[in-house]
Amino acid sequence: QQQVKQSPQSLIVQKGGISIINCAYENTAFDYFPWYQQFPGKGPALLIAIRPDVSEKKEGRFTISFNKSAKQFSLHIMDSQPGDSATYFCAASDYNTDKLIFGTGTRLQVFP
Amino acid sequence: NAGVTQTPKFRVLKTGQSMTLLCAQDMNHEYMYWYRQDPGMGLRLIHYSVGEGTTAKGEVPDGYNVSRLKKQNFLLGLESAAPSQTSVYFCASSQGANYGYTFGSGTRLTVV
């Protein structure tokens, strides 16, 4: 029940295309859903996060879509660029837990 | 504002040797975490702390010990290094589990 399932494991997108990464969870108490971006040789960095009082949050080319009834959330990268090539992790937590539960990561490659 | 600083950045150990990885944060965060990252395995939580003087086990604690004597520092110790502990280690801090993590840049450890 504590798992966060992330798909796909890897994703190849052409420059200018839309990248979509999906995550699903079981614990209905989760109320914080962040996405992290990790470049090779670097630590993960918080990219964007959403709480379940909204169904969508947009920051520039990055959008989180949240479906509370389906217990799913996704990251959309519009107009994908080669500089977006990185590993992306979704995560979830609730205020009763001490830690984030991470997905297994998606390696995104954007080709020119 | 340095954020989360990990030392050392690289280390090679011989099997059976011991070492300590240091994590320091200057954001006055209560929560601190140690993760290991292996190819295809995502981020796995080793130990964490919810405040000065506290520690708790994560999902892969065996072979590691931790201490949080000062709020700003979280130490990860390997008592007798094994080749299976070859990995990249990341420290993170947060003001709470339901808030974003700030990660350090990682320590690449090789045990031969």
Short mmCIF file of N, CA and C in Angstrom, two decimals, chain A residues 38-45 89, chain B residues 4 6 21-23 32-38 42-47 74 76 87-93 101-108:
data_model
loop_
_atom_site.label_atom_id
_atom_site.label_comp_id
_atom_site.label_asym_id
_atom_site.label_seq_id
_atom_site.Cartn_x
_atom_site.Cartn_y
_atom_site.Cartn_z
N GLN A 38 16.76 14.47 -12.15
CA GLN A 38 18.15 14.18 -11.83
C GLN A 38 18.98 14.09 -13.10
N PHE A 39 20.00 14.95 -13.20
CA PHE A 39 20.94 14.88 -14.31
C PHE A 39 22.10 13.97 -13.92
N PRO A 40 22.75 13.36 -14.92
CA PRO A 40 23.87 12.45 -14.61
C PRO A 40 24.92 13.11 -13.74
N GLY A 41 25.33 12.40 -12.69
CA GLY A 41 26.36 12.91 -11.79
C GLY A 41 25.89 13.93 -10.79
N LYS A 42 24.60 14.19 -10.74
CA LYS A 42 24.05 15.19 -9.82
C LYS A 42 23.01 14.54 -8.90
N GLY A 43 22.67 15.24 -7.83
CA GLY A 43 21.60 14.78 -6.98
C GLY A 43 20.25 15.16 -7.55
N PRO A 44 19.19 14.45 -7.18
CA PRO A 44 17.84 14.83 -7.63
C PRO A 44 17.49 16.23 -7.14
N ALA A 45 16.71 16.94 -7.93
CA ALA A 45 16.27 18.29 -7.57
C ALA A 45 14.77 18.38 -7.74
N PHE A 89 11.85 11.22 -11.16
CA PHE A 89 11.27 10.40 -10.10
C PHE A 89 9.98 11.06 -9.61
N VAL B 4 22.76 21.46 0.98
CA VAL B 4 23.20 20.18 1.54
C VAL B 4 24.57 19.85 0.96
N GLN B 6 27.81 17.20 0.93
CA GLN B 6 28.27 15.85 1.24
C GLN B 6 29.78 15.77 1.06
N LEU B 21 30.59 8.84 6.04
CA LEU B 21 30.18 9.87 5.10
C LEU B 21 29.48 10.97 5.90
N LEU B 22 29.84 12.21 5.58
CA LEU B 22 29.28 13.34 6.30
C LEU B 22 28.30 14.11 5.43
N CYS B 23 27.17 14.46 6.03
CA CYS B 23 26.18 15.31 5.38
C CYS B 23 25.92 16.51 6.28
N MET B 32 16.39 14.54 8.03
CA MET B 32 17.52 14.24 7.16
C MET B 32 17.48 12.77 6.77
N TYR B 33 18.00 12.46 5.58
CA TYR B 33 17.86 11.12 5.00
C TYR B 33 19.16 10.70 4.31
N TRP B 34 19.42 9.40 4.34
CA TRP B 34 20.49 8.82 3.53
C TRP B 34 19.88 7.80 2.56
N TYR B 35 20.20 7.97 1.26
CA TYR B 35 19.76 7.05 0.22
C TYR B 35 20.99 6.47 -0.48
N ARG B 36 20.78 5.32 -1.08
CA ARG B 36 21.76 4.81 -2.02
C ARG B 36 21.07 4.65 -3.37
N GLN B 37 21.83 4.86 -4.43
CA GLN B 37 21.28 4.75 -5.78
C GLN B 37 22.16 3.82 -6.60
N ASP B 38 21.55 2.76 -7.08
CA ASP B 38 22.23 1.79 -7.92
C ASP B 38 21.52 1.72 -9.26
N GLY B 42 16.65 2.73 -8.61
CA GLY B 42 16.06 3.94 -8.06
C GLY B 42 16.77 4.38 -6.79
N LEU B 43 16.04 5.08 -5.93
CA LEU B 43 16.56 5.58 -4.67
C LEU B 43 16.06 4.68 -3.54
N ARG B 44 16.98 4.13 -2.78
CA ARG B 44 16.59 3.27 -1.67
C ARG B 44 17.03 3.91 -0.35
N LEU B 45 16.08 4.02 0.56
CA LEU B 45 16.33 4.69 1.83
C LEU B 45 17.10 3.78 2.78
N ILE B 46 18.20 4.31 3.32
CA ILE B 46 19.04 3.51 4.22
C ILE B 46 18.64 3.78 5.68
N HIS B 47 18.78 5.02 6.11
CA HIS B 47 18.38 5.48 7.44
C HIS B 47 17.90 6.91 7.31
N PHE B 74 24.40 14.84 9.63
CA PHE B 74 23.89 13.47 9.64
C PHE B 74 25.00 12.60 9.08
N LEU B 76 26.78 8.94 8.09
CA LEU B 76 26.52 7.56 7.69
C LEU B 76 27.83 6.78 7.80
N SER B 87 28.23 2.00 -4.50
CA SER B 87 27.01 2.70 -4.86
C SER B 87 27.27 4.20 -4.86
N VAL B 88 26.25 4.94 -5.26
CA VAL B 88 26.27 6.39 -5.08
C VAL B 88 25.33 6.72 -3.92
N TYR B 89 25.84 7.45 -2.94
CA TYR B 89 25.07 7.75 -1.74
C TYR B 89 24.64 9.22 -1.76
N PHE B 90 23.35 9.42 -1.51
CA PHE B 90 22.81 10.77 -1.47
C PHE B 90 22.22 11.06 -0.10
N CYS B 91 22.51 12.25 0.37
CA CYS B 91 21.90 12.76 1.58
C CYS B 91 20.84 13.78 1.17
N ALA B 92 19.78 13.88 1.95
CA ALA B 92 18.73 14.87 1.69
C ALA B 92 18.24 15.43 3.01
N SER B 93 17.70 16.63 2.96
CA SER B 93 17.09 17.21 4.16
C SER B 93 15.76 17.84 3.78
N TYR B 101 12.29 17.67 -0.61
CA TYR B 101 13.63 17.37 -0.13
C TYR B 101 14.65 18.22 -0.89
N THR B 102 15.73 18.57 -0.22
CA THR B 102 16.92 19.12 -0.88
C THR B 102 18.00 18.06 -0.80
N PHE B 103 18.49 17.65 -1.95
CA PHE B 103 19.51 16.60 -2.01
C PHE B 103 20.91 17.20 -2.12
N GLY B 104 21.89 16.47 -1.59
CA GLY B 104 23.27 16.80 -1.85
C GLY B 104 23.70 16.28 -3.21
N SER B 105 24.95 16.50 -3.55
CA SER B 105 25.45 16.13 -4.89
C SER B 105 25.97 14.70 -4.95
N GLY B 106 25.99 14.00 -3.81
CA GLY B 106 26.31 12.59 -3.83
C GLY B 106 27.74 12.25 -3.49
N THR B 107 27.93 11.01 -3.01
CA THR B 107 29.26 10.43 -2.78
C THR B 107 29.32 9.13 -3.56
N ARG B 108 30.29 9.05 -4.46
CA ARG B 108 30.46 7.81 -5.22
C ARG B 108 31.46 6.94 -4.49
#
